[in-house]
């Protein structure tokens, strides 16, 4: 959110112009080549290039001028990864120096320092298009770009899923009412994945200054990246599968923490619920209408004159009592805490007084405290590059946590400033780095800007853990940097209530997921403007299958709660929320996977099916708007959701079931290519007709999906058996993860994990259930097994070889029965 008068300014654009105003400097002849145990270092005069192997599949490339390398420190890359090392085998030839690992071959031209990286089979993974270009402090790295190479990542930039033929700037910006061509946006995640011929390579530029990425916008044969200043320090990591690249990015920058279970439930918000009475009214309506929900948000108007960490006692006379009433309704309170502290000397405003006493605010070059206008008026800003300041910031949450708040929302942290010509801090504002792993020094805001929001969310997360170490924090941040997933979930910012923004949401969330943010969402219904009832309903449908499901809108817009628009619309929205809540065991299992591996919940199709197209291109290019929720659910909204025309749903593999009916989807094989034409894809599709109440969702054959009886809040314990939906097919498997959903006890073994496999053997189907791992007790005593795509001939169920007495229910598309589950390994056979 922002003031309407706030403009989007291209901060530092003059530096970009300077970058190209002078001819580039290129190297001439290498005068020193040093073989290192884990790589090489080459020098040409004052230019040095160092290429190190951190693992067999991970390279780090650094280049600098002068005798001293830049400080080896990072806000993004974990020290354990940055200091990893693996031995290499030298591989030199005439005018070329290089080395091999078990998976990669690195070759450097000694005359130009141009680098070529191949895999062990000789496939070129990345090749310099020209030597590194310098202009003062600015630099540019250029790589060749084959015609069949595609690019993904950079967080939630707008536009198509594939970044090819686009160019982007990374400079965190308050982009109110952003559109498809708006750039830059709120986040700076300088990482992308190159995908070619079913092979994937990750690239992370670890540079916090204003940077840019060009994927063929300037040249059709090269892509490039660079920054206006700072170190040349980038990482290359090979898959070859896209999943391996994502997991290695998580190895470099960290995985997201396992979130509290309630954060996967539906969340209701607006700017603002103006009074305590209105908050409780919304809560009561959610419960009386039996709409599953888990959280209500408080935007800035709960505060006294918009001052962070204060309370408007006239509108919210009993904040703690209100939160207690919400908890009695099984609803969590999430409170906004913007980082701008009102400049109120000698007025008893504790955040300001304690911040001044501790010297916690950023300063102007002359040593005075910097002040800028934001929601409370003149404001000062914490210096989050100081660990002491982050610790102080964390203590400010003590009262709100004591009052019962469950989560916090860090907004406006680009930082957004109203009375600045650049809409943010001046570039010469001074930060004082005091951080483990860094040498103590000062840094300009030009260097710190893109990590400022991430360090804000870090301070919030760490503060919550320090105050209540047994409860998982929930932090939602708008601005962040690479590695910010370690501290917070995120959302796509101030989107608009339009059909186009609904369509734009999917590729934004897919690229955020590929960029480390497994837990992300977009404001349901759109933030700016009032959606039509149909648009709001469609948005509810799609968001039910996205990680963060939050309905939010701005001041001055119409109501946007689930019941707005009448009973028919409310019934549809409720139906999709109920489907989400029944799938919570599946969602939470995906959340556990994300916390361990970095794999996102929302996935492009090529992440699971990199070989779906015969020529190796990502199948998503043929399936705009489709996405996967985990490995097993394919969600297929209309590529243009406001159009009434039939459209094709494209499948990356031939065997799928309809999620809603359980019916096996009948797919015809693709037509063979015309004589002489290339066999470009192996594609299966069906035609569907859009309707208001329908969202096509499909399940992969071979999936075993856990589900549960309907609840209206994650605070409730499901009543009845665990449900296993078994979709007959090849590689039939699934798993389930459970814990208490709120504490860190799982780190000490208080979790539950079960794995399932199945196999069709002639006239019988056999399913194995593993012995439970962990000490967390199950809430169920029975499992209801629902088998789709297969029918028994004898109506007989055996558990561990013994026939059990159970009723087999038959519907048009599945058979169901109950079996006991005591946590031990078992074999279930149906015949």
CSV table of C-alpha atoms in Angstrom, one decimal, residues 48 114 238 268 344 406 459 482 669 806:
chain,number,residue,atom,x,y,z
A,48,UNK,CA,41.8,-11.3,-11.7
A,114,UNK,CA,36.1,-16.1,-21.5
A,238,UNK,CA,24.0,-27.8,-12.7
A,268,UNK,CA,-9.1,-12.6,5.6
A,344,UNK,CA,8.3,11.8,17.9
A,406,UNK,CA,0.1,-15.0,15.9
A,459,UNK,CA,14.8,-9.1,12.5
A,482,UNK,CA,17.8,-13.9,-2.4
A,669,UNK,CA,-2.4,-39.3,-28.5
A,806,UNK,CA,-15.1,-54.0,5.8
